[in-house]
Amino acid sequence: MPANEQCVLDSTGGFMNFTNLVIAALAMSLVAGTASAETLKERIAIGVNGGTTGVGVQGQFKLNPKITLRGGFDSLKFDADVDGDGIVYTGELDFSTTGLFADFHPREGSFFLSGGVYLGARELKVSGRPAAGTSVEVGDEFFTAAEIGTLSSKLDFGSTAPFVGLGWDTTFTTKGRFGLRLLAGAAFGSGADATVVRTGGTTLTAATQARLDQELLDEAKEIEDTVDGYNVFPVIQLGLTYKF
């Protein structure tokens, strides 16, 4: 075989071998990418839960066999009217929080330790309007219903509450798609800030308004002292999860 033909064959054969290698590498990359995508998909789960934080939804991502990241939203709302001493009190509890957590599975099983934080509104509001013709004692002073109008108080437990807890979660340890998650722990809020304000009512003299304003400040301080120390909120949740 002529030398120039040999060169052409060697060159062509080498080019074909190189092309085959590239095609094989691309095929392997696609397969690996698909496998990786499937693995990533299997690490994602969503769920619903209920408990002392209300009802909520959540998402989970299994970072590795020991650590799972969680995020969710919980809402606990409650309204009630109570009639006492001629005054109708309206109460509203509103805990609407977003939670961010990391769960540590020490034995890579269902048992886990959890740490994170709750963010969002955690408030208790109460308002009351005395019946016409009655008098109301605010602090150490008495005021008529007409002078008072409506009294509204609000307890703000802060928008940030660190959380620690433990639980049992079968989301990524069961072979099926569905799992169960039980969580128990505590959220640690800051001291509550209380406010008491008057709306409506008759126009007061400057002296009476000053006395009432001071009594309302004293009432708010008394409320804060009453709830002082109740800044630990128990968290118990039971949830159902779905793994993709």
Short mmCIF file of C-alpha atoms in Angstrom, two decimals:
data_model
loop_
_atom_site.label_atom_id
_atom_site.label_comp_id
_atom_site.label_asym_id
_atom_site.label_seq_id
_atom_site.Cartn_x
_atom_site.Cartn_y
_atom_site.Cartn_z
CA MET A 1 0.00 0.00 0.00
CA PRO A 2 1.34 3.41 -0.95
CA ALA A 3 2.59 5.56 1.89
CA ASN A 4 0.21 8.40 1.12
CA GLU A 5 -2.79 6.02 1.25
CA GLN A 6 -1.53 4.66 4.59
CA CYS A 7 -1.39 8.20 5.94
CA VAL A 8 -4.93 8.85 4.77
CA LEU A 9 -6.19 5.65 6.39
CA ASP A 10 -4.34 6.36 9.64
CA SER A 11 -5.60 9.91 9.66
CA THR A 12 -9.18 8.89 8.91
CA GLY A 13 -9.12 5.99 11.37
CA GLY A 14 -7.71 8.23 14.06
CA PHE A 15 -10.38 10.83 13.40
CA MET A 16 -13.10 8.18 13.57
CA ASN A 17 -11.69 6.80 16.83
CA PHE A 18 -11.59 10.31 18.30
CA THR A 19 -15.20 10.93 17.17
CA ASN A 20 -16.32 7.68 18.74
CA LEU A 21 -14.64 8.64 22.00
CA VAL A 22 -16.38 12.02 22.03
CA ILE A 23 -19.75 10.41 21.30
CA ALA A 24 -19.20 7.86 24.05
CA ALA A 25 -18.18 10.56 26.50
CA LEU A 26 -21.26 12.61 25.65
CA ALA A 27 -23.48 9.57 26.05
CA MET A 28 -21.94 8.81 29.44
CA SER A 29 -22.42 12.44 30.47
CA LEU A 30 -26.08 12.33 29.49
CA VAL A 31 -26.60 9.11 31.41
CA ALA A 32 -24.80 10.52 34.44
CA GLY A 33 -26.81 13.73 34.17
CA THR A 34 -30.06 11.75 34.07
CA ALA A 35 -29.02 9.67 37.06
CA SER A 36 -28.01 12.81 38.91
CA ALA A 37 -31.35 14.44 38.10
CA GLU A 38 -33.20 11.39 39.39
CA THR A 39 -31.14 11.45 42.57
CA LEU A 40 -31.86 15.14 43.08
CA LYS A 41 -35.57 14.54 42.53
CA GLU A 42 -35.59 11.77 45.10
CA ARG A 43 -34.12 14.17 47.66
CA ILE A 44 -37.07 16.56 47.46
CA ALA A 45 -40.30 16.21 49.42
CA ILE A 46 -43.33 18.29 50.32
CA GLY A 47 -45.80 17.90 53.13
CA VAL A 48 -48.62 19.20 55.29
CA ASN A 49 -48.68 19.37 59.06
CA GLY A 50 -50.78 20.38 62.01
CA GLY A 51 -50.14 21.08 65.67
CA THR A 52 -49.55 23.83 68.19
CA THR A 53 -48.25 26.12 65.44
CA GLY A 54 -51.49 25.71 63.50
CA VAL A 55 -51.76 24.17 60.07
CA GLY A 56 -48.95 24.46 57.57
CA VAL A 57 -47.10 23.32 54.49
CA GLN A 58 -43.45 22.53 54.11
CA GLY A 59 -40.71 21.49 51.72
CA GLN A 60 -37.70 19.28 52.43
CA PHE A 61 -34.36 18.74 50.75
CA LYS A 62 -32.09 15.86 51.74
CA LEU A 63 -28.63 17.41 51.64
CA ASN A 64 -26.91 14.15 52.60
CA PRO A 65 -27.80 11.02 54.62
CA LYS A 66 -27.38 12.95 57.88
CA ILE A 67 -28.73 16.43 57.13
CA THR A 68 -32.12 17.49 55.76
CA LEU A 69 -33.07 21.12 55.18
CA ARG A 70 -36.67 22.17 55.78
CA GLY A 71 -38.72 25.28 55.12
CA GLY A 72 -42.39 25.90 55.69
CA PHE A 73 -45.25 28.21 56.56
CA ASP A 74 -47.62 27.78 59.53
CA SER A 75 -50.74 29.72 60.43
CA LEU A 76 -52.52 29.71 63.77
CA LYS A 77 -55.50 32.08 63.94
CA PHE A 78 -58.28 32.18 66.50
CA ASP A 79 -61.07 34.70 67.21
CA ALA A 80 -63.37 34.76 70.21
CA ASP A 81 -65.87 37.08 71.92
CA VAL A 82 -66.23 37.03 75.70
CA ASP A 83 -68.80 38.98 77.75
CA GLY A 84 -67.60 39.96 81.21
CA ASP A 85 -68.68 42.68 83.66
CA GLY A 86 -70.80 44.37 81.05
CA ILE A 87 -67.97 44.59 78.55
CA VAL A 88 -67.78 42.51 75.36
CA TYR A 89 -64.17 41.57 74.74
CA THR A 90 -63.03 40.52 71.29
CA GLY A 91 -59.82 38.53 71.11
CA GLU A 92 -57.72 37.63 68.09
CA LEU A 93 -54.69 35.36 68.08
CA ASP A 94 -52.49 35.52 64.98
CA PHE A 95 -49.34 33.42 64.66
CA SER A 96 -48.37 33.40 60.97
CA THR A 97 -44.78 32.27 60.65
CA THR A 98 -42.23 31.09 58.15
CA GLY A 99 -39.81 28.47 59.43
CA LEU A 100 -36.28 27.56 58.32
CA PHE A 101 -34.69 24.45 59.84
CA ALA A 102 -31.88 21.91 59.57
CA ASP A 103 -32.54 18.34 60.75
CA PHE A 104 -29.61 16.18 61.84
CA HIS A 105 -30.04 12.39 61.58
CA PRO A 106 -27.13 11.04 63.67
CA ARG A 107 -27.63 7.41 62.60
CA GLU A 108 -28.92 8.24 59.10
CA GLY A 109 -32.32 6.90 60.14
CA SER A 110 -35.70 8.38 61.00
CA PHE A 111 -34.71 9.92 64.35
CA PHE A 112 -33.47 13.50 64.07
CA LEU A 113 -32.44 16.56 66.05
CA SER A 114 -33.65 19.88 64.70
CA GLY A 115 -32.62 23.51 64.93
CA GLY A 116 -33.87 26.61 63.18
CA VAL A 117 -35.92 29.75 63.50
CA TYR A 118 -39.51 30.95 63.14
CA LEU A 119 -40.01 34.32 61.45
CA GLY A 120 -43.20 36.34 61.27
CA ALA A 121 -46.12 37.80 63.17
CA ARG A 122 -46.94 36.43 66.62
CA GLU A 123 -49.59 38.68 68.14
CA LEU A 124 -52.55 38.61 70.51
CA LYS A 125 -55.10 41.43 70.23
CA VAL A 126 -57.96 42.16 72.62
CA SER A 127 -60.48 45.00 72.44
CA GLY A 128 -63.45 45.89 74.62
CA ARG A 129 -66.19 48.52 74.78
CA PRO A 130 -68.03 49.09 78.06
CA ALA A 131 -71.82 49.26 78.06
CA ALA A 132 -73.36 52.73 77.97
CA GLY A 133 -73.93 54.31 81.36
CA THR A 134 -71.29 52.21 83.15
CA SER A 135 -67.95 53.15 84.64
CA VAL A 136 -64.67 51.40 84.07
CA GLU A 137 -61.66 51.23 86.33
CA VAL A 138 -58.43 51.72 84.41
CA GLY A 139 -55.50 51.33 86.74
CA ASP A 140 -56.43 53.31 89.84
CA GLU A 141 -58.84 55.68 88.09
CA PHE A 142 -62.51 55.39 87.12
CA PHE A 143 -63.78 56.61 83.76
CA THR A 144 -67.25 56.58 82.22
CA ALA A 145 -68.06 54.41 79.22
CA ALA A 146 -68.50 57.56 77.17
CA GLU A 147 -65.02 58.75 78.12
CA ILE A 148 -63.40 55.40 77.40
CA GLY A 149 -64.93 54.58 74.04
CA THR A 150 -63.10 51.38 73.02
CA LEU A 151 -59.95 50.06 74.66
CA SER A 152 -57.65 47.93 72.52
CA SER A 153 -54.58 46.06 73.68
CA LYS A 154 -51.97 44.18 71.71
CA LEU A 155 -49.30 41.73 72.81
CA ASP A 156 -46.44 41.38 70.36
CA PHE A 157 -44.25 38.35 71.06
CA GLY A 158 -41.61 39.36 68.52
CA SER A 159 -41.04 38.33 64.92
CA THR A 160 -38.07 36.01 65.53
CA ALA A 161 -38.10 32.83 67.61
CA PRO A 162 -35.17 30.36 67.57
CA PHE A 163 -36.24 26.71 67.68
CA VAL A 164 -34.76 23.43 68.93
CA GLY A 165 -36.41 20.04 68.93
CA LEU A 166 -36.30 16.39 68.01
CA GLY A 167 -38.49 14.03 66.11
CA TRP A 168 -39.10 11.03 63.89
CA ASP A 169 -39.33 11.39 60.10
CA THR A 170 -39.73 8.52 57.65
CA THR A 171 -39.78 10.71 54.53
CA PHE A 172 -36.41 9.56 53.20
CA THR A 173 -36.10 6.27 55.08
CA THR A 174 -39.19 4.53 53.72
CA LYS A 175 -39.31 2.89 50.30
CA GLY A 176 -42.68 4.38 49.47
CA ARG A 177 -43.57 7.89 48.40
CA PHE A 178 -45.38 8.85 51.59
CA GLY A 179 -43.86 9.38 54.99
CA LEU A 180 -44.79 10.51 58.49
CA ARG A 181 -43.10 13.20 60.55
CA LEU A 182 -43.50 13.79 64.28
CA LEU A 183 -41.79 16.81 65.82
CA ALA A 184 -41.57 18.09 69.40
CA GLY A 185 -39.61 21.08 70.62
CA ALA A 186 -39.74 24.67 71.74
CA ALA A 187 -39.56 28.12 70.15
CA PHE A 188 -37.92 30.83 72.23
CA GLY A 189 -39.43 34.27 71.72
CA SER A 190 -38.45 37.61 73.16
CA GLY A 191 -40.32 39.33 75.98
CA ALA A 192 -43.76 40.50 74.90
CA ASP A 193 -44.38 44.16 74.15
CA ALA A 194 -47.81 45.36 75.23
CA THR A 195 -49.76 48.42 74.12
CA VAL A 196 -53.14 49.67 75.30
CA VAL A 197 -54.85 52.45 73.34
CA ARG A 198 -58.20 54.26 73.45
CA THR A 199 -60.25 54.93 70.33
CA GLY A 200 -63.48 56.88 70.12
CA GLY A 201 -65.13 58.24 73.25
CA THR A 202 -65.87 61.82 74.17
CA THR A 203 -63.38 64.62 73.99
CA LEU A 204 -61.51 64.81 77.29
CA THR A 205 -60.01 67.76 79.07
CA ALA A 206 -56.24 67.97 78.93
CA ALA A 207 -55.96 66.91 82.57
CA THR A 208 -58.30 63.91 82.16
CA GLN A 209 -56.56 62.87 78.92
CA ALA A 210 -53.18 63.00 80.65
CA ARG A 211 -54.49 60.86 83.54
CA LEU A 212 -55.99 58.32 81.15
CA ASP A 213 -52.84 58.13 79.02
CA GLN A 214 -50.75 57.44 82.11
CA GLU A 215 -53.15 54.76 83.34
CA LEU A 216 -53.05 53.07 79.93
CA LEU A 217 -49.26 53.04 80.03
CA ASP A 218 -49.39 51.50 83.50
CA GLU A 219 -51.87 48.89 82.27
CA ALA A 220 -49.55 47.96 79.40
CA LYS A 221 -46.63 47.62 81.81
CA GLU A 222 -48.72 45.42 84.10
CA ILE A 223 -49.64 43.17 81.18
CA GLU A 224 -45.97 42.82 80.23
CA ASP A 225 -45.08 41.92 83.81
CA THR A 226 -47.89 39.35 83.91
CA VAL A 227 -46.71 37.50 80.79
CA ASP A 228 -43.02 37.90 81.59
CA GLY A 229 -41.38 34.48 81.53
CA TYR A 230 -43.95 33.01 79.13
CA ASN A 231 -41.69 33.42 76.12
CA VAL A 232 -41.20 29.69 75.46
CA PHE A 233 -43.77 28.32 73.02
CA PRO A 234 -44.18 24.51 72.86
CA VAL A 235 -44.08 23.08 69.37
CA ILE A 236 -45.72 19.74 68.62
CA GLN A 237 -46.43 18.77 65.03
CA LEU A 238 -47.66 15.74 63.13
CA GLY A 239 -47.18 15.78 59.39
CA LEU A 240 -47.66 13.76 56.23
CA THR A 241 -44.97 14.04 53.56
CA TYR A 242 -44.66 13.08 49.91
CA LYS A 243 -41.33 12.23 48.28
CA PHE A 244 -40.93 12.81 44.53
#
